[in-house]
């Protein structure tokens, strides 16, 4: 038996007036997701809760069967650092470092206009040259997503950092990093200094001068969030008895895979955006299953569209995922023994442009199990499924037939 999980990040949504009271999932043409729902069993999954950060790290850990209340160290930084091969010592703190667009004191865009990796590397290398020390180290990542590591026991994770996608359109000054207690005071002071001092050197860089000339948003400021320390997680094979792999363009997910002992599969052209290589992900998933029992395929595009508040992009992301990835996998594995699931990790509703605690729809189809009466895949139809409402950490047991 082969097990496949296809996760559309932030794919779930809420009814929209613009869509006549329907959600993007209800409007999108997605025959392959509907096939999985119609021939399998459906339900709703609680992946996020108000007592913890509303992040994809929390949600995906739960989907993979790991309770973040037990294993989480405060932020996504260490997960992304691990994916980049950054070895963290016991007291090291890793933070996500976004390249953002600041305009007239306002956080205009969390992604620096979706700056390319090539452009971003130039900017992060400059920041490292200007601000880097033995204790302060910048590491270039992918697109607008990078890592800062603080290497000193005097720094603390007792700080409050706002994810930039949650505060677009708001004042920078009102959302700078704040200490949660006295131990976080020095850390917050340092990080805020780096944020504010980054603007003049980034704004005048040739990369941004070229972007401005072309009418693109510029990546003219750093933004830090997701501070945490090294995690200790049991291996996936020890927990579930499966040899597995994970496919994602996003360092957060790739970091989770490294911690869990899942093989990370590289896909040329996988971007973490709407232009990602869906077909390549499908092909590499099939290849991975030749020697493994389990593959987890993560697609970031629906979440990006949700954060942008662009309903048409979100519908397109759903339809591309369905046709170009799920359809290809189903056609290739026709006649094989398999269990395949589709779900989001969380909702990123168009109207609020950020993650919410809404339970998300999931569907599991297995060639060895009977389905229920659900006819299509969506938030409302899954609510009628035979699984009912489940906790996120129950998903893996359901996938395996529990």
CSV table of C-alpha atoms in Angstrom, one decimal:
chain,number,residue,atom,x,y,z
A,1,UNK,CA,0.0,0.0,0.0
A,2,UNK,CA,1.2,3.4,-1.0
A,3,UNK,CA,0.1,6.5,1.0
A,4,UNK,CA,-0.1,10.0,-0.6
A,5,UNK,CA,-1.0,13.3,1.1
A,6,UNK,CA,-1.6,16.3,-1.1
A,7,UNK,CA,-1.8,19.5,0.9
A,8,UNK,CA,-3.0,22.8,-0.6
A,9,UNK,CA,-1.7,25.4,1.8
A,10,UNK,CA,-4.4,27.8,3.0
A,11,UNK,CA,-6.8,26.4,0.4
A,12,UNK,CA,-9.8,26.5,2.7
A,13,UNK,CA,-11.9,29.7,2.8
A,14,UNK,CA,-15.2,31.2,3.7
A,15,UNK,CA,-18.3,32.1,1.6
A,16,UNK,CA,-17.8,35.2,-0.5
A,17,UNK,CA,-20.4,37.7,-1.7
A,18,UNK,CA,-18.3,38.0,-4.9
A,19,UNK,CA,-18.8,34.3,-5.5
A,20,UNK,CA,-22.6,34.4,-4.7
A,21,UNK,CA,-22.1,33.0,-1.2
A,22,UNK,CA,-19.7,30.2,-2.3
A,23,UNK,CA,-16.1,29.5,-1.4
A,24,UNK,CA,-13.2,29.3,-3.9
A,25,UNK,CA,-13.2,25.5,-3.4
A,26,UNK,CA,-17.0,25.4,-4.3
A,27,UNK,CA,-16.5,27.5,-7.5
A,28,UNK,CA,-13.2,25.9,-8.7
A,29,UNK,CA,-13.3,23.1,-11.3
A,30,UNK,CA,-11.6,20.3,-9.5
A,31,UNK,CA,-12.8,16.9,-10.7
A,32,UNK,CA,-9.9,15.0,-9.2
A,33,UNK,CA,-10.4,16.4,-5.7
A,34,UNK,CA,-14.1,15.6,-6.1
A,35,UNK,CA,-13.2,12.0,-7.2
A,36,UNK,CA,-11.3,11.5,-4.0
A,37,UNK,CA,-14.2,12.9,-1.9
A,38,UNK,CA,-16.9,11.0,-3.8
A,39,UNK,CA,-15.1,7.6,-3.6
A,40,UNK,CA,-13.5,8.1,-0.2
A,41,UNK,CA,-14.5,9.5,3.2
A,42,UNK,CA,-14.6,13.1,4.3
A,43,UNK,CA,-14.6,15.2,7.5
A,44,UNK,CA,-13.3,18.4,9.0
A,45,UNK,CA,-9.9,18.8,10.7
A,46,UNK,CA,-9.0,21.2,13.5
A,47,UNK,CA,-5.4,22.1,12.8
A,48,UNK,CA,-5.1,25.5,14.5
A,49,UNK,CA,-6.2,26.8,17.9
A,50,UNK,CA,-6.2,30.2,19.5
A,51,UNK,CA,-3.8,29.2,22.3
A,52,UNK,CA,-0.9,28.8,19.8
A,53,UNK,CA,0.4,30.8,16.9
A,54,UNK,CA,-1.8,30.4,13.8
A,55,UNK,CA,1.1,29.2,11.6
A,56,UNK,CA,1.7,26.6,8.9
A,57,UNK,CA,4.3,25.0,11.2
A,58,UNK,CA,1.8,24.3,13.9
A,59,UNK,CA,-0.8,23.1,11.3
A,60,UNK,CA,1.5,20.8,9.4
A,61,UNK,CA,3.0,19.3,12.5
A,62,UNK,CA,-0.5,18.3,13.6
A,63,UNK,CA,-1.4,16.9,10.2
A,64,UNK,CA,1.8,14.8,10.4
A,65,UNK,CA,0.7,13.5,13.8
A,66,UNK,CA,2.9,15.6,16.1
A,67,UNK,CA,1.4,17.6,18.9
A,68,UNK,CA,3.0,21.0,18.9
A,69,UNK,CA,2.1,21.5,22.5
A,70,UNK,CA,4.7,18.8,23.2
A,71,UNK,CA,7.4,19.6,20.6
A,72,UNK,CA,7.1,23.2,19.6
A,73,UNK,CA,9.8,25.7,20.7
A,74,UNK,CA,8.1,29.0,19.9
A,75,UNK,CA,8.5,29.7,16.2
A,76,UNK,CA,9.1,28.5,12.7
A,77,UNK,CA,12.7,29.8,12.4
A,78,UNK,CA,14.4,26.5,13.5
A,79,UNK,CA,12.4,24.5,11.0
A,80,UNK,CA,13.4,26.7,8.1
A,81,UNK,CA,17.0,26.8,9.3
A,82,UNK,CA,17.2,23.0,9.4
A,83,UNK,CA,15.9,22.8,5.8
A,84,UNK,CA,18.8,25.1,4.7
A,85,UNK,CA,21.4,22.9,6.5
A,86,UNK,CA,22.0,25.4,9.2
A,87,UNK,CA,23.1,23.6,12.3
A,88,UNK,CA,21.7,25.1,15.5
A,89,UNK,CA,23.4,24.8,18.9
A,90,UNK,CA,21.5,24.5,22.1
A,91,UNK,CA,21.2,28.2,22.8
A,92,UNK,CA,21.0,29.5,19.2
A,93,UNK,CA,17.8,31.3,18.2
A,94,UNK,CA,16.7,31.1,14.5
A,95,UNK,CA,14.2,33.7,13.1
A,96,UNK,CA,12.5,34.0,9.8
A,97,UNK,CA,13.7,37.1,8.0
A,98,UNK,CA,11.4,38.5,5.3
A,99,UNK,CA,12.3,41.0,2.7
A,100,UNK,CA,9.3,43.4,2.8
A,101,UNK,CA,8.1,46.6,1.1
A,102,UNK,CA,7.9,49.6,3.4
A,103,UNK,CA,6.2,52.7,2.1
A,104,UNK,CA,5.6,55.9,4.1
A,105,UNK,CA,5.9,54.1,7.4
A,106,UNK,CA,3.4,51.4,6.3
A,107,UNK,CA,4.1,47.7,5.7
A,108,UNK,CA,2.9,47.5,2.1
A,109,UNK,CA,3.8,44.0,1.1
A,110,UNK,CA,5.1,41.0,3.1
A,111,UNK,CA,7.0,39.6,0.1
A,112,UNK,CA,8.9,42.5,-1.3
A,113,UNK,CA,6.8,42.3,-4.4
A,114,UNK,CA,7.6,38.5,-4.6
A,115,UNK,CA,11.2,39.3,-5.2
A,116,UNK,CA,13.2,36.6,-7.0
A,117,UNK,CA,15.7,34.4,-5.3
A,118,UNK,CA,18.5,35.8,-7.4
A,119,UNK,CA,17.7,39.4,-6.4
A,120,UNK,CA,17.1,38.5,-2.8
A,121,UNK,CA,20.5,36.8,-2.4
A,122,UNK,CA,22.2,40.0,-3.4
A,123,UNK,CA,20.3,41.9,-0.8
A,124,UNK,CA,20.8,39.4,2.0
A,125,UNK,CA,24.5,39.1,1.2
A,126,UNK,CA,24.7,42.9,1.6
A,127,UNK,CA,22.9,42.8,4.9
A,128,UNK,CA,25.3,40.1,6.2
A,129,UNK,CA,28.2,42.2,5.1
A,130,UNK,CA,26.9,45.3,6.9
A,131,UNK,CA,25.3,43.8,10.0
A,132,UNK,CA,26.8,40.3,10.4
A,133,UNK,CA,29.0,39.4,13.3
A,134,UNK,CA,30.1,36.3,15.2
A,135,UNK,CA,26.7,36.4,17.0
A,136,UNK,CA,24.5,37.7,14.2
A,137,UNK,CA,24.4,35.6,11.0
A,138,UNK,CA,22.1,36.1,7.9
A,139,UNK,CA,21.4,33.1,5.6
A,140,UNK,CA,19.8,33.6,2.2
A,141,UNK,CA,16.9,31.4,1.4
A,142,UNK,CA,14.3,31.3,-1.4
A,143,UNK,CA,12.4,34.4,-2.7
A,144,UNK,CA,11.5,36.7,0.1
A,145,UNK,CA,12.1,34.0,2.8
A,146,UNK,CA,15.4,34.0,4.7
A,147,UNK,CA,16.9,33.2,8.1
A,148,UNK,CA,18.7,35.2,10.9
A,149,UNK,CA,20.5,33.2,13.6
A,150,UNK,CA,21.5,34.8,16.9
A,151,UNK,CA,24.3,32.8,18.5
A,152,UNK,CA,24.5,33.9,22.1
A,153,UNK,CA,22.9,32.7,25.3
A,154,UNK,CA,22.1,36.3,26.2
A,155,UNK,CA,19.4,36.4,23.5
A,156,UNK,CA,15.9,35.2,24.2
A,157,UNK,CA,12.8,34.0,22.4
A,158,UNK,CA,10.7,35.9,25.0
A,159,UNK,CA,9.6,38.4,22.3
A,160,UNK,CA,6.5,39.2,20.4
A,161,UNK,CA,6.9,39.3,16.6
A,162,UNK,CA,4.1,39.9,14.2
A,163,UNK,CA,4.1,37.9,11.0
A,164,UNK,CA,4.3,40.4,8.2
A,165,UNK,CA,1.4,38.9,6.2
A,166,UNK,CA,-0.8,39.7,9.2
A,167,UNK,CA,-0.1,43.4,9.3
A,168,UNK,CA,-0.1,44.6,5.7
A,169,UNK,CA,-1.4,48.1,5.5
A,170,UNK,CA,-0.5,48.8,9.1
A,171,UNK,CA,2.2,51.1,10.6
A,172,UNK,CA,5.7,49.7,11.0
A,173,UNK,CA,6.1,51.7,14.3
A,174,UNK,CA,3.1,50.1,15.9
A,175,UNK,CA,4.3,46.6,15.1
A,176,UNK,CA,7.9,46.5,16.0
A,177,UNK,CA,9.2,43.6,18.1
A,178,UNK,CA,8.3,43.8,21.8
A,179,UNK,CA,9.8,41.9,24.8
A,180,UNK,CA,7.4,39.6,26.7
A,181,UNK,CA,9.5,40.0,29.8
A,182,UNK,CA,12.9,41.5,30.9
A,183,UNK,CA,14.8,38.6,29.3
A,184,UNK,CA,13.6,39.6,25.9
A,185,UNK,CA,14.5,43.3,26.1
A,186,UNK,CA,18.0,43.1,24.6
A,187,UNK,CA,16.8,40.8,21.8
A,188,UNK,CA,13.9,43.0,20.8
A,189,UNK,CA,16.1,46.1,20.9
A,190,UNK,CA,18.7,44.5,18.6
A,191,UNK,CA,16.1,43.2,16.1
A,192,UNK,CA,14.3,46.5,15.9
A,193,UNK,CA,17.6,48.3,15.3
A,194,UNK,CA,18.3,45.9,12.4
A,195,UNK,CA,14.9,46.4,10.9
A,196,UNK,CA,15.1,50.2,10.9
A,197,UNK,CA,18.8,50.4,9.8
A,198,UNK,CA,18.1,48.0,6.9
A,199,UNK,CA,15.9,50.4,5.0
A,200,UNK,CA,18.5,53.0,3.7
A,201,UNK,CA,21.0,50.3,2.6
A,202,UNK,CA,18.4,48.1,0.8
A,203,UNK,CA,16.5,51.0,-0.8
A,204,UNK,CA,19.6,52.3,-2.5
A,205,UNK,CA,20.8,48.9,-3.8
A,206,UNK,CA,20.9,48.4,-7.6
A,207,UNK,CA,18.4,45.5,-7.3
A,208,UNK,CA,15.8,47.8,-5.9
A,209,UNK,CA,16.7,50.7,-8.2
A,210,UNK,CA,16.1,48.4,-11.2
A,211,UNK,CA,12.8,47.1,-9.7
A,212,UNK,CA,11.6,50.6,-9.1
A,213,UNK,CA,12.4,51.6,-12.7
A,214,UNK,CA,10.4,48.7,-13.9
A,215,UNK,CA,7.4,49.7,-11.8
A,216,UNK,CA,7.8,46.7,-9.4
A,217,UNK,CA,7.5,46.9,-5.6
A,218,UNK,CA,10.9,47.2,-3.9
A,219,UNK,CA,12.2,45.0,-1.1
A,220,UNK,CA,13.5,47.8,1.1
A,221,UNK,CA,13.3,46.5,4.7
A,222,UNK,CA,13.9,43.4,6.8
A,223,UNK,CA,11.3,41.9,9.0
A,224,UNK,CA,11.9,39.2,11.7
A,225,UNK,CA,9.4,36.8,13.2
A,226,UNK,CA,9.0,33.1,14.2
A,227,UNK,CA,11.8,33.0,16.8
A,228,UNK,CA,12.6,29.6,18.2
A,229,UNK,CA,15.3,27.1,19.3
A,230,UNK,CA,16.2,23.7,18.0
A,231,UNK,CA,13.4,21.1,18.2
A,232,UNK,CA,13.6,17.4,19.3
A,233,UNK,CA,11.1,15.3,17.3
A,234,UNK,CA,10.7,11.5,17.1
A,235,UNK,CA,11.4,10.1,13.6
A,236,UNK,CA,8.4,9.6,11.3
A,237,UNK,CA,9.3,5.9,10.7
A,238,UNK,CA,9.5,5.2,14.4
A,239,UNK,CA,6.0,6.7,14.9
A,240,UNK,CA,4.2,5.2,11.8
A,241,UNK,CA,6.5,2.5,10.4
A,242,UNK,CA,6.7,4.1,7.0
A,243,UNK,CA,9.6,5.2,4.8
A,244,UNK,CA,8.6,8.6,3.5
A,245,UNK,CA,9.5,11.7,1.5
A,246,UNK,CA,8.2,15.3,1.4
A,247,UNK,CA,8.0,17.6,-1.6
A,248,UNK,CA,7.7,21.3,-1.1
A,249,UNK,CA,9.4,24.5,-2.3
A,250,UNK,CA,8.9,26.1,1.2
A,251,UNK,CA,11.8,25.8,3.6
A,252,UNK,CA,9.4,25.5,6.6
A,253,UNK,CA,8.0,22.2,5.3
A,254,UNK,CA,11.4,21.0,4.2
A,255,UNK,CA,12.7,21.7,7.7
A,256,UNK,CA,9.9,19.7,9.2
A,257,UNK,CA,10.9,16.8,6.9
A,258,UNK,CA,14.5,16.9,8.0
A,259,UNK,CA,13.6,16.8,11.7
A,260,UNK,CA,11.3,13.9,11.1
A,261,UNK,CA,13.7,11.9,8.9
A,262,UNK,CA,11.6,12.2,5.8
A,263,UNK,CA,13.6,12.5,2.5
A,264,UNK,CA,13.4,16.0,1.0
A,265,UNK,CA,12.8,15.8,-2.8
A,266,UNK,CA,13.9,18.7,-4.9
A,267,UNK,CA,11.8,19.6,-7.9
A,268,UNK,CA,13.2,22.0,-10.5
A,269,UNK,CA,10.9,24.9,-11.0
A,270,UNK,CA,9.1,24.6,-7.7
A,271,UNK,CA,8.7,28.2,-6.6
A,272,UNK,CA,6.2,28.3,-3.7
A,273,UNK,CA,4.0,30.5,-5.8
A,274,UNK,CA,1.4,30.2,-8.6
A,275,UNK,CA,4.0,29.6,-11.2
A,276,UNK,CA,5.3,26.5,-9.5
A,277,UNK,CA,6.1,23.2,-11.4
A,278,UNK,CA,3.0,21.2,-10.6
A,279,UNK,CA,3.8,18.5,-13.1
A,280,UNK,CA,7.3,18.2,-11.8
A,281,UNK,CA,6.0,17.7,-8.3
A,282,UNK,CA,3.7,14.9,-9.5
A,283,UNK,CA,6.5,13.2,-11.4
A,284,UNK,CA,8.9,13.3,-8.5
A,285,UNK,CA,6.2,12.0,-6.1
A,286,UNK,CA,5.6,9.0,-8.4
A,287,UNK,CA,9.4,8.4,-8.5
A,288,UNK,CA,9.7,8.7,-4.8
A,289,UNK,CA,6.9,6.0,-4.3
A,290,UNK,CA,9.0,3.5,-6.2
A,291,UNK,CA,11.2,3.0,-3.2
A,292,UNK,CA,9.1,4.5,-0.3
A,293,UNK,CA,5.7,3.9,1.3
A,294,UNK,CA,4.6,7.5,1.9
A,295,UNK,CA,4.9,10.9,0.2
A,296,UNK,CA,3.6,14.3,1.5
A,297,UNK,CA,3.2,16.9,-1.3
A,298,UNK,CA,2.9,20.5,-0.2
A,299,UNK,CA,1.7,23.3,-2.5
A,300,UNK,CA,2.0,26.9,-1.3
A,301,UNK,CA,0.2,28.7,-4.1
A,302,UNK,CA,-3.4,28.9,-2.6
A,303,UNK,CA,-2.0,30.4,0.6
A,304,UNK,CA,-0.1,33.1,-1.2
A,305,UNK,CA,-3.3,34.0,-3.1
A,306,UNK,CA,-5.2,34.1,0.2
A,307,UNK,CA,-2.7,36.5,1.8
A,308,UNK,CA,-2.9,38.7,-1.3
A,309,UNK,CA,-6.7,38.7,-1.0
A,310,UNK,CA,-7.0,37.7,-4.7
A,311,UNK,CA,-9.9,35.3,-5.2
A,312,UNK,CA,-9.2,34.7,-8.9
A,313,UNK,CA,-5.6,33.7,-8.1
A,314,UNK,CA,-6.9,31.3,-5.4
A,315,UNK,CA,-9.3,29.7,-7.7
A,316,UNK,CA,-6.6,29.2,-10.3
A,317,UNK,CA,-4.2,27.8,-7.8
A,318,UNK,CA,-6.9,25.2,-6.7
A,319,UNK,CA,-7.6,24.3,-10.4
A,320,UNK,CA,-4.0,24.0,-11.3
A,321,UNK,CA,-3.3,21.8,-8.2
A,322,UNK,CA,-6.2,19.6,-9.2
A,323,UNK,CA,-5.5,19.2,-12.9
A,324,UNK,CA,-1.8,19.4,-13.1
A,325,UNK,CA,-0.8,17.5,-10.0
A,326,UNK,CA,-3.6,15.4,-8.5
A,327,UNK,CA,-5.0,14.4,-11.9
A,328,UNK,CA,-1.5,13.3,-13.1
A,329,UNK,CA,-1.0,11.2,-9.9
A,330,UNK,CA,-4.4,9.5,-10.1
A,331,UNK,CA,-3.9,8.7,-13.8
A,332,UNK,CA,-0.4,7.3,-13.2
A,333,UNK,CA,-1.5,5.1,-10.3
A,334,UNK,CA,-4.7,3.8,-11.7
A,335,UNK,CA,-5.1,0.1,-10.8
A,336,UNK,CA,-2.5,0.3,-8.0
A,337,UNK,CA,-3.2,-0.2,-4.3
A,338,UNK,CA,-3.1,3.2,-2.7
A,339,UNK,CA,-4.5,5.6,-0.1
A,340,UNK,CA,-4.6,9.2,-1.2
A,341,UNK,CA,-5.8,12.3,0.8
A,342,UNK,CA,-6.4,15.9,0.0
A,343,UNK,CA,-6.6,18.7,2.5
A,344,UNK,CA,-5.4,22.2,3.4
A,345,UNK,CA,-3.2,22.8,6.5
A,346,UNK,CA,-5.4,25.7,7.5
A,347,UNK,CA,-7.8,28.3,6.1
A,348,UNK,CA,-6.5,31.6,4.6
A,349,UNK,CA,-9.8,33.3,3.8
A,350,UNK,CA,-9.7,36.0,1.1
A,351,UNK,CA,-11.6,38.5,3.2
A,352,UNK,CA,-9.2,38.5,6.2
A,353,UNK,CA,-6.0,37.6,4.3
A,354,UNK,CA,-4.5,35.7,7.1
A,355,UNK,CA,-4.7,32.3,8.8
A,356,UNK,CA,-7.7,31.4,10.9
A,357,UNK,CA,-8.8,28.6,13.2
A,358,UNK,CA,-11.6,27.4,10.9
A,359,UNK,CA,-11.7,23.6,10.7
A,360,UNK,CA,-10.5,22.5,7.2
A,361,UNK,CA,-12.1,19.9,4.9
A,362,UNK,CA,-10.2,16.6,4.3
A,363,UNK,CA,-10.9,13.6,2.1
A,364,UNK,CA,-9.3,10.2,2.2
A,365,UNK,CA,-9.7,7.7,-0.6
A,366,UNK,CA,-8.4,4.1,-0.3
A,367,UNK,CA,-8.7,1.3,-2.8
A,368,UNK,CA,-9.3,-1.0,0.3
A,369,UNK,CA,-12.0,1.0,2.0
A,370,UNK,CA,-15.6,2.0,1.3
A,371,UNK,CA,-16.6,5.6,0.9
A,372,UNK,CA,-19.4,7.7,2.4
A,373,UNK,CA,-22.1,9.7,0.8
A,374,UNK,CA,-20.2,13.0,0.1
A,375,UNK,CA,-20.3,13.9,-3.6
A,376,UNK,CA,-17.7,16.7,-3.8
A,377,UNK,CA,-14.8,18.3,-2.0
A,378,UNK,CA,-15.5,21.5,-0.2
A,379,UNK,CA,-15.8,23.0,3.2
A,380,UNK,CA,-19.6,22.5,3.4
A,381,UNK,CA,-19.7,19.1,1.8
A,382,UNK,CA,-16.9,17.7,4.0
A,383,UNK,CA,-18.9,18.8,7.1
A,384,UNK,CA,-21.4,16.0,6.1
A,385,UNK,CA,-18.7,13.4,5.9
A,386,UNK,CA,-18.6,10.2,8.0
A,387,UNK,CA,-15.4,11.3,9.9
A,388,UNK,CA,-17.1,14.3,11.5
A,389,UNK,CA,-14.8,16.8,13.1
A,390,UNK,CA,-11.4,15.5,14.2
A,391,UNK,CA,-8.3,16.9,15.9
A,392,UNK,CA,-5.4,17.6,13.6
A,393,UNK,CA,-3.2,15.0,15.3
A,394,UNK,CA,-5.7,12.3,14.4
A,395,UNK,CA,-5.2,12.6,10.7
A,396,UNK,CA,-2.3,10.2,10.2
A,397,UNK,CA,-4.1,7.4,12.1
A,398,UNK,CA,-7.2,8.0,9.8
A,399,UNK,CA,-5.0,7.9,6.7
A,400,UNK,CA,-3.5,4.6,7.9
A,401,UNK,CA,-7.0,3.1,8.4
A,402,UNK,CA,-7.5,3.8,12.1
